[in-house]
Coordinates of C-alpha atoms in Angstrom, one line a residue:
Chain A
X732 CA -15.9 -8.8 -1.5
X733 CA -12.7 -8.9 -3.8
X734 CA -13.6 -7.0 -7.2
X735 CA -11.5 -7.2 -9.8
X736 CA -11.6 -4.6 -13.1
X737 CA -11.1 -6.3 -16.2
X738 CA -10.3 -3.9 -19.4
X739 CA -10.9 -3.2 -22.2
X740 CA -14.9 -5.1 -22.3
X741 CA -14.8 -6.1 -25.5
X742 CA -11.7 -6.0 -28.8
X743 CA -12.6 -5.5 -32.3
X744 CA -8.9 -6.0 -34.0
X745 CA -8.2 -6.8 -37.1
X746 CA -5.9 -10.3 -37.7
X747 CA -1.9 -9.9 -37.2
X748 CA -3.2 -7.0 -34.6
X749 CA -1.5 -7.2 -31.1
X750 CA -3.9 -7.4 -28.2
X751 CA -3.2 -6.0 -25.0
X752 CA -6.0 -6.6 -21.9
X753 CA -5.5 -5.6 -18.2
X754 CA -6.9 -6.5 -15.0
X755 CA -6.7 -4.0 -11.9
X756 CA -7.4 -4.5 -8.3
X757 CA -8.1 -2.7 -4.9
X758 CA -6.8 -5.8 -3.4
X759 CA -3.9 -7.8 -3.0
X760 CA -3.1 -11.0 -4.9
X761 CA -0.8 -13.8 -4.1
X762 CA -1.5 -15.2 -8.1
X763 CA -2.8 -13.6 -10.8
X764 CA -4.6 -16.0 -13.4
X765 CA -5.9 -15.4 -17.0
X766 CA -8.2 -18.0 -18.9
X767 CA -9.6 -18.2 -22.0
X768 CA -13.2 -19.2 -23.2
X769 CA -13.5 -20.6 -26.8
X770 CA -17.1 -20.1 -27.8
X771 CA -19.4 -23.5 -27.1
X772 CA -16.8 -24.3 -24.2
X773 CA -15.6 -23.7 -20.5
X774 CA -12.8 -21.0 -19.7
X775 CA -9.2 -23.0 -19.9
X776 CA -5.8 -21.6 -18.0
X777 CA -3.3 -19.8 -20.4
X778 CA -1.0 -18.4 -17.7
X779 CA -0.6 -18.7 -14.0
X780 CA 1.5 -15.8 -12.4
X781 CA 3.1 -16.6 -8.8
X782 CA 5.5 -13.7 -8.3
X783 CA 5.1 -9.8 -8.4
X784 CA 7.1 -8.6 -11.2
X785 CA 6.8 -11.9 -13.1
X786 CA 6.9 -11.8 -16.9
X787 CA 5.7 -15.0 -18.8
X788 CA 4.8 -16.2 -21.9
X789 CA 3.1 -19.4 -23.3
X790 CA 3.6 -19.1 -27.1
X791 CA 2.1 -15.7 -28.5
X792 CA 1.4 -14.5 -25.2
X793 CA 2.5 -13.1 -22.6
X794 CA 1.7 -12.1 -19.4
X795 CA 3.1 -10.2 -16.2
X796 CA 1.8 -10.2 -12.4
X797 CA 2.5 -5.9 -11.2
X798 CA 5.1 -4.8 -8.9
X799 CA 2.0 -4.0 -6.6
X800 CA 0.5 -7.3 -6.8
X801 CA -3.3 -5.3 -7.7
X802 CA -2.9 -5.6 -11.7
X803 CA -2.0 -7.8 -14.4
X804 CA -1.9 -7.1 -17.6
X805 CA -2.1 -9.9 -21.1
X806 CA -0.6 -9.6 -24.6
X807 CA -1.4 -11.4 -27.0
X808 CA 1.2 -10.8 -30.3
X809 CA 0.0 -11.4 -34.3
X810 CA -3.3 -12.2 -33.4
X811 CA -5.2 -15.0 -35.2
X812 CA -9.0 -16.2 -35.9
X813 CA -8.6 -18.8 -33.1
X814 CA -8.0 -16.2 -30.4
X815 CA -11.3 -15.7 -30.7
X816 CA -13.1 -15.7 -27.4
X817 CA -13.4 -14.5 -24.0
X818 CA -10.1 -13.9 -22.3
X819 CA -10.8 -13.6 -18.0
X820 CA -8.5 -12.5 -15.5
X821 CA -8.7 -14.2 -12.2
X822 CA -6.5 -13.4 -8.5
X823 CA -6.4 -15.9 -5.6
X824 CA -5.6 -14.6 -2.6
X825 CA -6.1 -16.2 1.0
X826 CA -9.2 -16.8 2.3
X827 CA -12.2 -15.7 1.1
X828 CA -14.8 -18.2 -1.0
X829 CA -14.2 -20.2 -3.8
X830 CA -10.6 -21.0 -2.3
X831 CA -9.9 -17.4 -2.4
X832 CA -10.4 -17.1 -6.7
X833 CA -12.3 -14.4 -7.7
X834 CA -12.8 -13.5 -11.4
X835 CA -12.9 -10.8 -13.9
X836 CA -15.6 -10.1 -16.4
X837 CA -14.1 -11.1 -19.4
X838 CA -12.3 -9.3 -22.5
X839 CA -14.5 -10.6 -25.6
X840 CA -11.8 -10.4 -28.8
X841 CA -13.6 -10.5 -32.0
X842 CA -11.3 -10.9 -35.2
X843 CA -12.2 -9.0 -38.2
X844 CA -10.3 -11.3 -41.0
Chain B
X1236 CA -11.2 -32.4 -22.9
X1237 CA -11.3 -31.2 -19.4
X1238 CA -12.4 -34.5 -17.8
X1239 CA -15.5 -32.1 -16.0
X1240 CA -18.5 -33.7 -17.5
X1241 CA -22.0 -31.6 -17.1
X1242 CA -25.6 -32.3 -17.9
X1243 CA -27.7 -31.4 -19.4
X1244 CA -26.1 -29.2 -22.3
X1245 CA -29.5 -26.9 -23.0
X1246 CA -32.2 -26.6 -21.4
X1247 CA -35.3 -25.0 -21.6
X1248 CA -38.1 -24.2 -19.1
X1249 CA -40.5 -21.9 -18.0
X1250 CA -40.9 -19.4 -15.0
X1251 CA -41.7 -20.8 -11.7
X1252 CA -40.1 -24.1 -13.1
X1253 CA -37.3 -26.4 -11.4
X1254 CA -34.4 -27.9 -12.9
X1255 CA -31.6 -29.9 -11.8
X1256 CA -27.9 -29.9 -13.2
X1257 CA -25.7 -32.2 -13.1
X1258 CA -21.8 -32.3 -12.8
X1259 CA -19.0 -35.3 -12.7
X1260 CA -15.8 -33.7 -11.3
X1261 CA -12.5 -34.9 -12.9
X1262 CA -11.7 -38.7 -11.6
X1263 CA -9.7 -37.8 -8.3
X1264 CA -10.9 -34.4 -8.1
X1265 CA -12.4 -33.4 -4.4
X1266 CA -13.4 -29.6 -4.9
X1267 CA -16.7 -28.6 -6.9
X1268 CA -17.1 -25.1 -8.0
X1269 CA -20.3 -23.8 -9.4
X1270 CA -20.1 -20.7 -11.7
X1271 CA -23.3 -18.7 -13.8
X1272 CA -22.0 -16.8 -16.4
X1273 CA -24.2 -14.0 -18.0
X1274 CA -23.8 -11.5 -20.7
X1275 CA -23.0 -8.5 -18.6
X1276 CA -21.6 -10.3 -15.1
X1277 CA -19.3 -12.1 -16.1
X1278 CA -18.8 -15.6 -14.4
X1279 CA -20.5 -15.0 -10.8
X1280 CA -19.0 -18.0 -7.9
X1281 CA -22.4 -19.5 -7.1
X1282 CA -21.0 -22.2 -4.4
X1283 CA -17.9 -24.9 -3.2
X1284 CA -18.1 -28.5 -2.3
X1285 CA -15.3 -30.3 -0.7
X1286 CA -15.8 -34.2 0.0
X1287 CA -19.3 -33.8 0.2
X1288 CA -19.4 -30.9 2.6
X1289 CA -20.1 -27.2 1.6
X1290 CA -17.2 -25.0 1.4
X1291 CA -17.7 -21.8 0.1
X1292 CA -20.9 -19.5 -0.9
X1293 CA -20.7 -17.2 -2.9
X1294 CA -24.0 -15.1 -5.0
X1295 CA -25.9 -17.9 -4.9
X1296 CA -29.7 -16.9 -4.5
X1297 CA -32.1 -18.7 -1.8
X1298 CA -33.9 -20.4 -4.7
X1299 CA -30.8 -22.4 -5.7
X1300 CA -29.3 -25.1 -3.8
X1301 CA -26.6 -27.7 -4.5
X1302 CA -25.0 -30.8 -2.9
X1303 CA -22.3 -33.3 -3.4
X1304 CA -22.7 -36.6 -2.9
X1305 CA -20.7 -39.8 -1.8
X1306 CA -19.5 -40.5 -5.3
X1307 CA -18.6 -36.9 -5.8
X1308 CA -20.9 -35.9 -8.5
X1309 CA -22.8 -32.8 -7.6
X1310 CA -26.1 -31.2 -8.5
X1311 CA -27.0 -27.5 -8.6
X1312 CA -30.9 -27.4 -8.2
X1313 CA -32.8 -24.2 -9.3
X1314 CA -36.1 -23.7 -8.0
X1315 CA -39.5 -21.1 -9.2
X1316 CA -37.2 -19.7 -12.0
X1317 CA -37.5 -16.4 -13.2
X1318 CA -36.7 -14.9 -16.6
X1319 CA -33.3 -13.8 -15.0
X1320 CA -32.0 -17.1 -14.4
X1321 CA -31.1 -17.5 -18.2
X1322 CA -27.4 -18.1 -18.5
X1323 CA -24.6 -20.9 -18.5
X1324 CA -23.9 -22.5 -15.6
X1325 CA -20.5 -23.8 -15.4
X1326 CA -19.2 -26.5 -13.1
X1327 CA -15.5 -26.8 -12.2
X1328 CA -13.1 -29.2 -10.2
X1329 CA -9.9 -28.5 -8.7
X1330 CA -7.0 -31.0 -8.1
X1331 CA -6.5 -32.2 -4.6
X1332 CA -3.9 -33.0 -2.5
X1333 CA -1.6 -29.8 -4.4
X1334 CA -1.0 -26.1 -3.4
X1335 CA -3.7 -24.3 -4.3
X1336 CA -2.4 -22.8 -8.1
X1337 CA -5.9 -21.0 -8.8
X1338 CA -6.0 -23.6 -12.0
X1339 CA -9.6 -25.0 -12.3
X1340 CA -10.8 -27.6 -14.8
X1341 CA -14.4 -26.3 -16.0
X1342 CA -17.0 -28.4 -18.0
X1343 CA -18.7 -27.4 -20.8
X1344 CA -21.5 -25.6 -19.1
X1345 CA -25.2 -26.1 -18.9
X1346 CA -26.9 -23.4 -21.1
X1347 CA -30.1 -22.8 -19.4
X1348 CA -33.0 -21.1 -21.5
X1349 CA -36.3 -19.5 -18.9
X1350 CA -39.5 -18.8 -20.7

C-alpha cells in the first residue's frame, strides 16, 4: 500500500523557533493534508493542499503541496507552547481504502520554554 | 468540539479479554473511519463504514471486528487481547454528500490499557 515518510520524528525547539516538517512519497497525491493532535485529543485539519505547487498558510503556518505531487512540506513560524503536539501529514489519492487517505506517522514538537 | 463522540475514554482489561467501543459519528455524517494509534506506528486505518455497509479494510487483525448500525453509530469489537493491543483507538466521520477533501472529524479516542 501507499506509504508515506513523515520527517523529522520528533522536534525539540526552543519557543520563537521556526519549525519546518516534511512529508515524502513514492506515490502520487491528488491532496496533500496535515493535522495536528493536541495531547488528550483527536488529530484536527490545519491545511488542506489541492494543487501541486500550492503555497498556503493558516495564521503561523504555512504549507505547500510539491511540484511532483510526492511531498509536502509544513512551517510553522515563532513557535509557541500551544504548538505542542503531534503534527501528521496525510495524501488522498483515488482509490485505495479509507477513501484513498493514508497517513504519516506524526512529527511530535516538544517546546522547551 | 468535533461532534465525534467515543466511548469509553479508558479502559483497562486483561489478555484474552473482549471489549467493545463505541463511536457516534457527527449528526449527518455517513462515513466511519476507525484508526489505532500507537507510539511507534503512527495512526494505522483499521476499517470504513458507509450507511451501514463496510467500505474499506485496512490493518485490521482477524480478532477485531466492527459494524455500523441503522442509526449510524458504530462499534469496534476486540476480541482475546493481547498485550499489543494497547493503544488509542480513534474513530472518525467524514461529511457526506461533498467532494471528498481528505478532511475527517476524529473523536477523542478510546485509550485502551491490556494487562
Amino acid at each position: 500500500g501507499q506509504q508515506l515518510n513523515q520527517s523529522p520524528q520528533s522536534m525539540f525547539i526552543q519557543e520563537g523557533e521556526d519549525v519546518s516538517m516534511n512529508c515524502t512519497s513514492s506515490s502520487i497525491f491528488n491532496t496533500w493534508l496535515w493535522y495536528k493532535q493536541d495531547p488528550g485529543e483527536g488529530p484536527v485539519l490545519l491545511i488542506a493542499l489541492y494543487k501541486a505547487g500550492e503555497l498556503t498558510s493558516n495564521g503561523r503556518l504555512t504549507a505547500q503541496f510539491g511540484i511532483t505531487r510526492k511531498d509536502s512540506f509544513l512551517n510553522i513560524s515563532a513557535s509557541i507552547p500551544s504548538d505542542v503536539g503531534i503534527y501528521f501529514c496525510a495524501g488522498l489519492a483515488s482509490g485505495g481504502g479509507a477513501d484513498g487517505l493514508t497517513f504519516g506517522k506524526g512529527t511530535h514538537l516538544i517546546i522547551q520554554p | 468540539d468535533s461532534g465525534v463522540t467515543q466511548t469509553p475514554k479508558h479502559l483497562i482489561t486483561a489478555t484474552g479479554q473482549r471489549v467493545t467501543l463505541r463511536c457516534s459519528p457527527r449528526s449527518g455524517d455517513l462515513s466511519v473511519y476507525w484508526y489505532q494509534q500507537s507510539l511507534d506506528q503512527g495512526l494505522q486505518f483499521l476499517i470504513q463504514y458507509y450507511n451501514g455497509e463496510e467500505r474499506a479494510k485496512g490493518n485490521i487483525l482477524e480478532r477485531f471486528s466492527a459494524q455500523q448500525f441503522p442509526d449510524l453509530h458504530s462499534e469496534l469489537n476486540l476480541s482475546s487481547l493481547e498485550l499489543g493491543d494497547s493503544a488509542l483507538y480513534f474513530c472518525a466521520s467524514r461529511q457526506t454528500g461533498t467532494p471528498n477533501t481528505g478532511e475527517l472529524f476524529f473523536g477523542e479516542g478510546s485509550r485502551l490499557t491490556v494487562l
